[in-house]
């Protein structure tokens, strides 16, 4: 078994305990931590990942006291009674042969509540609350909170704790002068600033004994001004080792950093080099992280000597069976995390329960249950976009006989466009996953086949699932037909799927997710820095913390391939509706490429000069954008005539995905709807 991924699947001996492999499931807050009434779901969620072969699971963050809350009433572990409520979680993981550590997370000035505390009274840019500066007795109280939380974790049956010392949270705030202006023994010199994490680890070790895992998550690249130097990071790592930590995990970037660190446009394993710099400086195992989402990438990182352990959080939401599949030579069956954040982090930041776009069962294991079908039906699924693929393969997994009709020559629907956008290459993985799943579940795929109502009726299917998707909306701008004939007006499908030629000056009509994608596609002209890590680092101003504090440098941006205007009728800022945790990246990326974003426009007409626009109800400030091409990205309309005809003929029809509701269609809703329907038929 270890032949395939010899480094990744090798056990890790910590002396007092052995982890079965080098996969650490990184901490990912799901929201289930925040209410004990959800703990049975948390139990099922972790048990499934332990059954899937993970070496060491780290829970989402639990606060050591109320001041350390992420938000009012978020999860904390402060009493014996609370510890008892965790017992089913740890027992379930152990029953599956896994190990689990509780993450102790004190958010400091990132706390979204008025009780937040910090080394100094400095508000963070990502919370409206100004923290209270702690007295030295207050600092002592926080340390005691960490220690007691670790003791309670041990009492609850955990194999260890992870002390969250990175991402700009409480401990990290003590380390750098950016947030620590104290003049007492907790501030000033670096020796003083790093006293807090060292005291926490040392006193925790004394309290929990030698046979308990302590992972310390150390910020190795702050990506904020006045961040740590490399010398300071090494000094801290050595002190943390001496204080008794078992493993040092890597933290990359504070939450307030203006550099993407985990989004899909970040190159795979983009930060493993940072952990590698620390190799040899300490004797305890090092864990690396960020954008490692496939077993071959993880194996390579370990084989290259970057670390001893690999942390993956979102990839294990996407596929609980990741490790077992890799070990069994079935890596091509892994449902790969595409790093979209749409159902995990975006949900957490909206105070919803996290899940996963490509695996809606994540954190909903007790609710979405895929059972063998009671009777085997013949079911037609029409349309092999994300909704149809998810539905067809789940139906077949349950034992139904499924025929999947797709008029195009390939599966994927809208994903075939997304995968062509620079920075969205990961979307290809979902199509690879579904192709393989069609094979393993036995779905009969009919490509290049437009299923008609007559054919479907004649074939007497028990059920027909209509997942025929959407068609681009025509904005009906005066002059568009004439200019379309001249090749000056295109739809996003023409650009992304059919590769129609686009001139050097472009106006994009519509600034939703697809308008932003098309702009990204056009300004980069086929070059993706996601596939070119050196260029990516230069573009976002990431450098070696050995040469610049915090690892930040001046960005070096390559000029855009085209002059692009991105337009919408709403007066609101462009990109407001994009993902909560990724919208800023899309906006920053287009700003770097000097895309002009204009809101509040009326589209007056298109002619050979370009696109004529005006502003507001009075059609003020008329002007012409002199462009060679106008690209319509003005949303979609559902394609569902088939369903109407089938219904009229008395066929049992189910509408899913964009064919059901085109407005704000996204793959998250499409896949979830497809799978949920498939569990019911
Ligand atoms: P969308 O988000 O609904 O955006 C449509 C855009 O067209 C809006 O900017 C809208 O702005 C404009 N529009 C609507 N009707 C129009 C009309 N009659 N004439 C002119 N402009 C019109 O749709 P989308 O961009 O096609 O994206 C579809 C879905 O795909 C999104 O909801 C999103 O969930 C998903 N997606 C997401 C991402 C992502 O990065 N997360 C990327 C791609 C796609 P005004 O009405 O203000 O003009
Ligand atoms: Fe990965 Fe997206 Fe799923 Fe989050 S929602 S785990 S980023 S695929």
CSV table of N, CA and C in Angstrom, one decimal, residues 89-198:
chain,number,residue,atom,x,y,z
A,89,UNK,N,-17.6,12.4,20.1
A,89,UNK,CA,-16.8,12.7,18.9
A,89,UNK,C,-15.4,12.0,18.9
A,90,UNK,N,-14.8,12.0,20.1
A,90,UNK,CA,-13.4,11.4,20.1
A,90,UNK,C,-13.6,9.9,20.1
A,91,UNK,N,-14.7,9.4,20.7
A,91,UNK,CA,-14.9,7.9,20.7
A,91,UNK,C,-15.1,7.4,19.3
A,92,UNK,N,-15.9,8.2,18.5
A,92,UNK,CA,-16.2,7.7,17.1
A,92,UNK,C,-14.9,7.7,16.3
A,93,UNK,N,-14.1,8.7,16.5
A,93,UNK,CA,-12.9,8.8,15.7
A,93,UNK,C,-11.9,7.7,16.0
A,94,UNK,N,-11.8,7.4,17.3
A,94,UNK,CA,-11.0,6.3,17.8
A,94,UNK,C,-11.5,4.9,17.3
A,95,UNK,N,-12.8,4.8,17.3
A,95,UNK,CA,-13.4,3.5,16.8
A,95,UNK,C,-13.0,3.3,15.3
A,96,UNK,N,-12.8,4.3,14.6
A,96,UNK,CA,-12.4,4.2,13.2
A,96,UNK,C,-10.9,4.1,13.0
A,97,UNK,N,-10.1,4.0,14.1
A,97,UNK,CA,-8.7,3.9,14.0
A,97,UNK,C,-8.0,5.3,13.8
A,98,UNK,N,-8.7,6.4,14.0
A,98,UNK,CA,-8.1,7.7,13.8
A,98,UNK,C,-7.6,8.4,15.1
A,99,UNK,N,-7.0,9.5,14.9
A,99,UNK,CA,-6.6,10.3,16.1
A,99,UNK,C,-7.2,11.7,15.8
A,100,UNK,N,-7.4,12.4,16.9
A,100,UNK,CA,-8.1,13.7,16.8
A,100,UNK,C,-7.6,14.7,17.8
A,101,UNK,N,-7.3,15.9,17.4
A,101,UNK,CA,-6.8,17.0,18.3
A,101,UNK,C,-7.8,18.1,18.2
A,102,UNK,N,-8.0,18.8,19.3
A,102,UNK,CA,-8.9,19.9,19.4
A,102,UNK,C,-8.1,21.2,19.1
A,103,UNK,N,-8.6,22.0,18.2
A,103,UNK,CA,-7.9,23.3,18.0
A,103,UNK,C,-8.3,24.4,19.1
A,104,UNK,N,-7.4,25.0,19.7
A,104,UNK,CA,-7.7,26.0,20.7
A,104,UNK,C,-7.4,27.4,19.9
A,105,UNK,N,-8.5,28.1,19.7
A,105,UNK,CA,-8.5,29.3,18.9
A,105,UNK,C,-8.9,30.5,19.7
A,106,UNK,N,-8.0,31.4,20.0
A,106,UNK,CA,-8.4,32.6,20.6
A,106,UNK,C,-8.2,33.7,19.5
A,107,UNK,N,-9.3,34.4,19.2
A,107,UNK,CA,-9.3,35.3,18.0
A,107,UNK,C,-8.7,36.6,18.3
A,108,UNK,N,-8.6,37.0,19.6
A,108,UNK,CA,-8.0,38.3,19.9
A,108,UNK,C,-8.8,39.4,19.2
A,109,UNK,N,-8.1,40.3,18.5
A,109,UNK,CA,-8.8,41.5,17.9
A,109,UNK,C,-9.6,41.1,16.7
A,110,UNK,N,-9.5,39.8,16.2
A,110,UNK,CA,-10.4,39.4,15.2
A,110,UNK,C,-11.8,39.0,15.7
A,111,UNK,N,-12.0,39.0,17.0
A,111,UNK,CA,-13.2,38.6,17.6
A,111,UNK,C,-14.3,39.5,17.2
A,112,UNK,N,-15.4,39.0,16.7
A,112,UNK,CA,-16.5,39.8,16.2
A,112,UNK,C,-17.5,40.0,17.3
A,113,UNK,N,-17.0,40.7,18.4
A,113,UNK,CA,-17.9,40.9,19.6
A,113,UNK,C,-17.2,42.0,20.5
A,114,UNK,N,-18.0,42.6,21.4
A,114,UNK,CA,-17.4,43.7,22.1
A,114,UNK,C,-16.5,43.3,23.3
A,115,UNK,N,-16.4,42.0,23.5
A,115,UNK,CA,-15.5,41.5,24.6
A,115,UNK,C,-14.1,41.2,24.2
A,116,UNK,N,-13.8,41.4,22.9
A,116,UNK,CA,-12.5,41.1,22.3
A,116,UNK,C,-11.4,41.8,23.0
A,117,UNK,N,-10.3,41.0,23.2
A,117,UNK,CA,-9.1,41.6,23.8
A,117,UNK,C,-7.9,41.3,22.9
A,118,UNK,N,-6.8,42.1,23.2
A,118,UNK,CA,-5.6,42.0,22.3
A,118,UNK,C,-4.4,42.6,23.1
A,119,UNK,N,-3.2,42.4,22.5
A,119,UNK,CA,-2.1,43.0,23.3
A,119,UNK,C,-2.2,44.6,23.4
A,120,UNK,N,-2.7,45.2,22.3
A,120,UNK,CA,-2.9,46.7,22.3
A,120,UNK,C,-4.2,47.0,21.7
A,121,UNK,N,-4.7,48.2,22.0
A,121,UNK,CA,-6.0,48.6,21.6
A,121,UNK,C,-5.9,49.1,20.1
A,122,UNK,N,-5.8,48.2,19.2
A,122,UNK,CA,-5.7,48.5,17.8
A,122,UNK,C,-6.7,47.7,17.0
A,123,UNK,N,-7.7,48.4,16.4
A,123,UNK,CA,-8.8,47.7,15.7
A,123,UNK,C,-8.2,47.0,14.5
A,124,UNK,N,-8.8,45.9,14.1
A,124,UNK,CA,-8.4,45.2,12.9
A,124,UNK,C,-9.2,45.7,11.8
A,125,UNK,N,-8.7,45.6,10.5
A,125,UNK,CA,-9.5,46.1,9.4
A,125,UNK,C,-10.7,45.2,9.1
A,126,UNK,N,-10.8,44.0,9.7
A,126,UNK,CA,-11.8,43.0,9.4
A,126,UNK,C,-12.8,42.8,10.5
A,127,UNK,N,-12.8,43.7,11.5
A,127,UNK,CA,-13.8,43.6,12.5
A,127,UNK,C,-14.2,45.0,13.0
A,128,UNK,N,-15.5,45.2,13.2
A,128,UNK,CA,-15.9,46.6,13.6
A,128,UNK,C,-15.6,46.9,15.1
A,129,UNK,N,-15.2,45.8,15.8
A,129,UNK,CA,-15.0,46.0,17.3
A,129,UNK,C,-13.5,46.3,17.6
A,130,UNK,N,-13.3,47.4,18.4
A,130,UNK,CA,-12.0,47.7,18.9
A,130,UNK,C,-11.7,46.9,20.1
A,131,UNK,N,-10.6,46.1,20.1
A,131,UNK,CA,-10.4,45.3,21.3
A,131,UNK,C,-9.9,46.1,22.5
A,132,UNK,N,-10.1,45.4,23.7
A,132,UNK,CA,-9.5,46.0,24.9
A,132,UNK,C,-8.1,45.5,25.1
A,133,UNK,N,-7.2,46.4,25.4
A,133,UNK,CA,-5.8,46.0,25.7
A,133,UNK,C,-5.7,45.3,27.0
A,134,UNK,N,-5.1,44.2,27.0
A,134,UNK,CA,-5.0,43.4,28.3
A,134,UNK,C,-4.0,44.0,29.3
A,135,UNK,N,-4.4,43.9,30.5
A,135,UNK,CA,-3.4,44.2,31.6
A,135,UNK,C,-2.5,42.9,31.7
A,136,UNK,N,-1.4,43.0,32.4
A,136,UNK,CA,-0.5,41.8,32.5
A,136,UNK,C,-1.3,40.7,33.3
A,137,UNK,N,-2.2,41.0,34.2
A,137,UNK,CA,-3.0,40.0,34.8
A,137,UNK,C,-3.9,39.4,33.8
A,138,UNK,N,-4.4,40.2,32.9
A,138,UNK,CA,-5.3,39.7,31.9
A,138,UNK,C,-4.6,38.7,30.9
A,139,UNK,N,-3.3,39.0,30.6
A,139,UNK,CA,-2.5,38.1,29.8
A,139,UNK,C,-2.4,36.8,30.5
A,140,UNK,N,-2.1,36.8,31.8
A,140,UNK,CA,-2.0,35.6,32.6
A,140,UNK,C,-3.3,34.8,32.5
A,141,UNK,N,-4.4,35.5,32.6
A,141,UNK,CA,-5.7,34.8,32.6
A,141,UNK,C,-5.9,34.1,31.2
A,142,UNK,N,-5.4,34.7,30.2
A,142,UNK,CA,-5.6,34.1,28.8
A,142,UNK,C,-4.7,32.8,28.8
A,143,UNK,N,-3.5,32.9,29.3
A,143,UNK,CA,-2.6,31.7,29.3
A,143,UNK,C,-3.3,30.6,30.1
A,144,UNK,N,-3.8,30.9,31.2
A,144,UNK,CA,-4.5,29.9,32.0
A,144,UNK,C,-5.7,29.3,31.3
A,145,UNK,N,-6.4,30.1,30.5
A,145,UNK,CA,-7.5,29.7,29.6
A,145,UNK,C,-7.0,28.6,28.7
A,146,UNK,N,-5.9,28.9,28.0
A,146,UNK,CA,-5.3,27.9,27.0
A,146,UNK,C,-5.0,26.6,27.7
A,147,UNK,N,-4.4,26.7,28.8
A,147,UNK,CA,-3.9,25.5,29.5
A,147,UNK,C,-5.1,24.7,30.0
A,148,UNK,N,-6.1,25.3,30.6
A,148,UNK,CA,-7.3,24.6,31.1
A,148,UNK,C,-8.0,24.0,29.9
A,149,UNK,N,-8.1,24.7,28.8
A,149,UNK,CA,-8.8,24.2,27.6
A,149,UNK,C,-8.1,22.9,27.1
A,150,UNK,N,-6.8,22.9,27.1
A,150,UNK,CA,-6.0,21.7,26.7
A,150,UNK,C,-6.3,20.5,27.7
A,151,UNK,N,-6.3,20.8,29.0
A,151,UNK,CA,-6.6,19.8,30.0
A,151,UNK,C,-8.0,19.2,29.8
A,152,UNK,N,-9.0,20.1,29.5
A,152,UNK,CA,-10.3,19.6,29.2
A,152,UNK,C,-10.4,18.8,28.0
A,153,UNK,N,-9.6,19.2,27.0
A,153,UNK,CA,-9.5,18.4,25.7
A,153,UNK,C,-9.1,17.0,26.0
A,154,UNK,N,-8.1,16.9,26.9
A,154,UNK,CA,-7.6,15.6,27.2
A,154,UNK,C,-8.6,14.8,27.9
A,155,UNK,N,-9.3,15.5,28.8
A,155,UNK,CA,-10.4,14.8,29.6
A,155,UNK,C,-11.5,14.3,28.6
A,156,UNK,N,-11.7,15.1,27.5
A,156,UNK,CA,-12.8,14.7,26.5
A,156,UNK,C,-12.3,13.6,25.6
A,157,UNK,N,-11.1,13.1,25.8
A,157,UNK,CA,-10.6,12.0,25.0
A,157,UNK,C,-9.8,12.4,23.7
A,158,UNK,N,-9.6,13.6,23.6
A,158,UNK,CA,-8.7,14.1,22.4
A,158,UNK,C,-7.3,13.5,22.6
A,159,UNK,N,-6.7,13.3,21.4
A,159,UNK,CA,-5.3,12.8,21.4
A,159,UNK,C,-4.3,14.0,21.6
A,160,UNK,N,-4.8,15.2,21.4
A,160,UNK,CA,-4.0,16.4,21.5
A,160,UNK,C,-4.7,17.6,21.3
A,161,UNK,N,-4.0,18.7,21.2
A,161,UNK,CA,-4.5,20.0,20.8
A,161,UNK,C,-3.7,20.7,19.8
A,162,UNK,N,-4.3,21.6,19.0
A,162,UNK,CA,-3.5,22.5,18.2
A,162,UNK,C,-3.6,23.9,18.8
A,163,UNK,N,-2.5,24.5,19.1
A,163,UNK,CA,-2.5,25.9,19.6
A,163,UNK,C,-2.4,26.8,18.4
A,164,UNK,N,-3.5,27.5,18.1
A,164,UNK,CA,-3.5,28.4,16.9
A,164,UNK,C,-2.7,29.6,17.1
A,165,UNK,N,-1.5,29.6,16.5
A,165,UNK,CA,-0.6,30.8,16.7
A,165,UNK,C,-0.4,31.6,15.5
A,166,UNK,N,-1.3,31.4,14.4
A,166,UNK,CA,-1.0,32.1,13.2
A,166,UNK,C,-2.2,32.8,12.7
A,167,UNK,N,-2.2,33.1,11.4
A,167,UNK,CA,-3.4,33.7,10.7
A,167,UNK,C,-3.8,35.1,11.3
A,168,UNK,N,-2.9,35.7,12.1
A,168,UNK,CA,-3.3,37.0,12.7
A,168,UNK,C,-4.1,36.9,13.9
A,169,UNK,N,-4.4,35.7,14.5
A,169,UNK,CA,-5.2,35.6,15.7
A,169,UNK,C,-4.4,36.1,16.9
A,170,UNK,N,-5.0,35.9,18.1
A,170,UNK,CA,-4.5,36.5,19.4
A,170,UNK,C,-3.0,36.3,19.6
A,171,UNK,N,-2.5,35.1,19.5
A,171,UNK,CA,-1.1,34.8,19.7
A,171,UNK,C,-0.2,35.6,18.7
A,172,UNK,N,-0.6,35.5,17.5
A,172,UNK,CA,0.1,36.2,16.4
A,172,UNK,C,0.2,37.7,16.6
A,173,UNK,N,-0.9,38.2,17.2
A,173,UNK,CA,-1.0,39.6,17.5
A,173,UNK,C,0.1,40.1,18.5
A,174,UNK,N,0.5,39.2,19.4
A,174,UNK,CA,1.6,39.5,20.3
A,174,UNK,C,3.0,39.6,19.7
A,175,UNK,N,3.1,38.8,18.6
A,175,UNK,CA,4.4,38.6,18.0
A,175,UNK,C,5.0,39.7,17.2
A,176,UNK,N,4.1,40.6,16.7
A,176,UNK,CA,4.6,41.6,15.8
A,176,UNK,C,4.2,43.0,16.3
A,177,UNK,N,5.1,44.0,15.9
A,177,UNK,CA,4.8,45.3,16.4
A,177,UNK,C,3.6,46.0,15.7
A,178,UNK,N,3.2,45.4,14.6
A,178,UNK,CA,2.0,45.8,13.8
A,178,UNK,C,0.8,45.9,14.8
A,179,UNK,N,0.8,45.0,15.8
A,179,UNK,CA,-0.4,44.9,16.7
A,179,UNK,C,0.0,44.9,18.1
A,180,UNK,N,1.3,44.8,18.4
A,180,UNK,CA,1.7,44.8,19.8
A,180,UNK,C,2.6,46.0,20.1
A,181,UNK,N,2.0,47.0,20.8
A,181,UNK,CA,2.8,48.2,21.2
A,181,UNK,C,3.1,48.2,22.7
A,182,UNK,N,3.0,47.1,23.3
A,182,UNK,CA,3.2,47.1,24.8
A,182,UNK,C,4.6,47.4,25.2
A,183,UNK,N,4.7,47.9,26.4
A,183,UNK,CA,6.1,48.2,26.9
A,183,UNK,C,6.4,47.3,28.1
A,184,UNK,N,5.5,46.4,28.5
A,184,UNK,CA,5.7,45.6,29.7
A,184,UNK,C,6.5,44.3,29.2
A,185,UNK,N,6.5,43.3,30.1
A,185,UNK,CA,7.2,42.0,29.7
A,185,UNK,C,6.6,41.3,28.5
A,186,UNK,N,5.4,41.7,28.0
A,186,UNK,CA,4.8,41.0,26.9
A,186,UNK,C,5.0,41.8,25.6
A,187,UNK,N,5.8,42.9,25.6
A,187,UNK,CA,5.9,43.7,24.4
A,187,UNK,C,7.4,44.2,24.4
A,188,UNK,N,7.6,45.0,23.3
A,188,UNK,CA,9.0,45.6,23.2
A,188,UNK,C,9.9,44.7,22.4
A,189,UNK,N,10.9,44.1,23.0
A,189,UNK,CA,11.8,43.2,22.3
A,189,UNK,C,11.1,42.0,21.8
A,190,UNK,N,11.7,41.3,20.8
A,190,UNK,CA,11.1,40.1,20.3
A,190,UNK,C,11.0,39.0,21.4
A,191,UNK,N,12.1,39.0,22.2
A,191,UNK,CA,12.0,38.0,23.3
A,191,UNK,C,10.8,38.2,24.1
A,192,UNK,N,10.4,39.4,24.4
A,192,UNK,CA,9.2,39.7,25.2
A,192,UNK,C,7.9,39.4,24.3
A,193,UNK,N,7.9,39.7,23.1
A,193,UNK,CA,6.7,39.5,22.2
A,193,UNK,C,6.4,38.0,22.0
A,194,UNK,N,7.5,37.2,22.0
A,194,UNK,CA,7.2,35.8,21.8
A,194,UNK,C,7.0,35.0,23.1
A,195,UNK,N,7.1,35.7,24.2
A,195,UNK,CA,6.9,35.1,25.5
A,195,UNK,C,5.5,34.4,25.6
A,196,UNK,N,4.5,35.0,25.1
A,196,UNK,CA,3.1,34.5,25.2
A,196,UNK,C,3.0,33.0,24.6
A,197,UNK,N,3.3,32.8,23.3
A,197,UNK,CA,3.2,31.4,22.8
A,197,UNK,C,4.1,30.4,23.6
A,198,UNK,N,5.3,30.9,23.9
A,198,UNK,CA,6.2,29.9,24.6
A,198,UNK,C,5.6,29.5,26.0
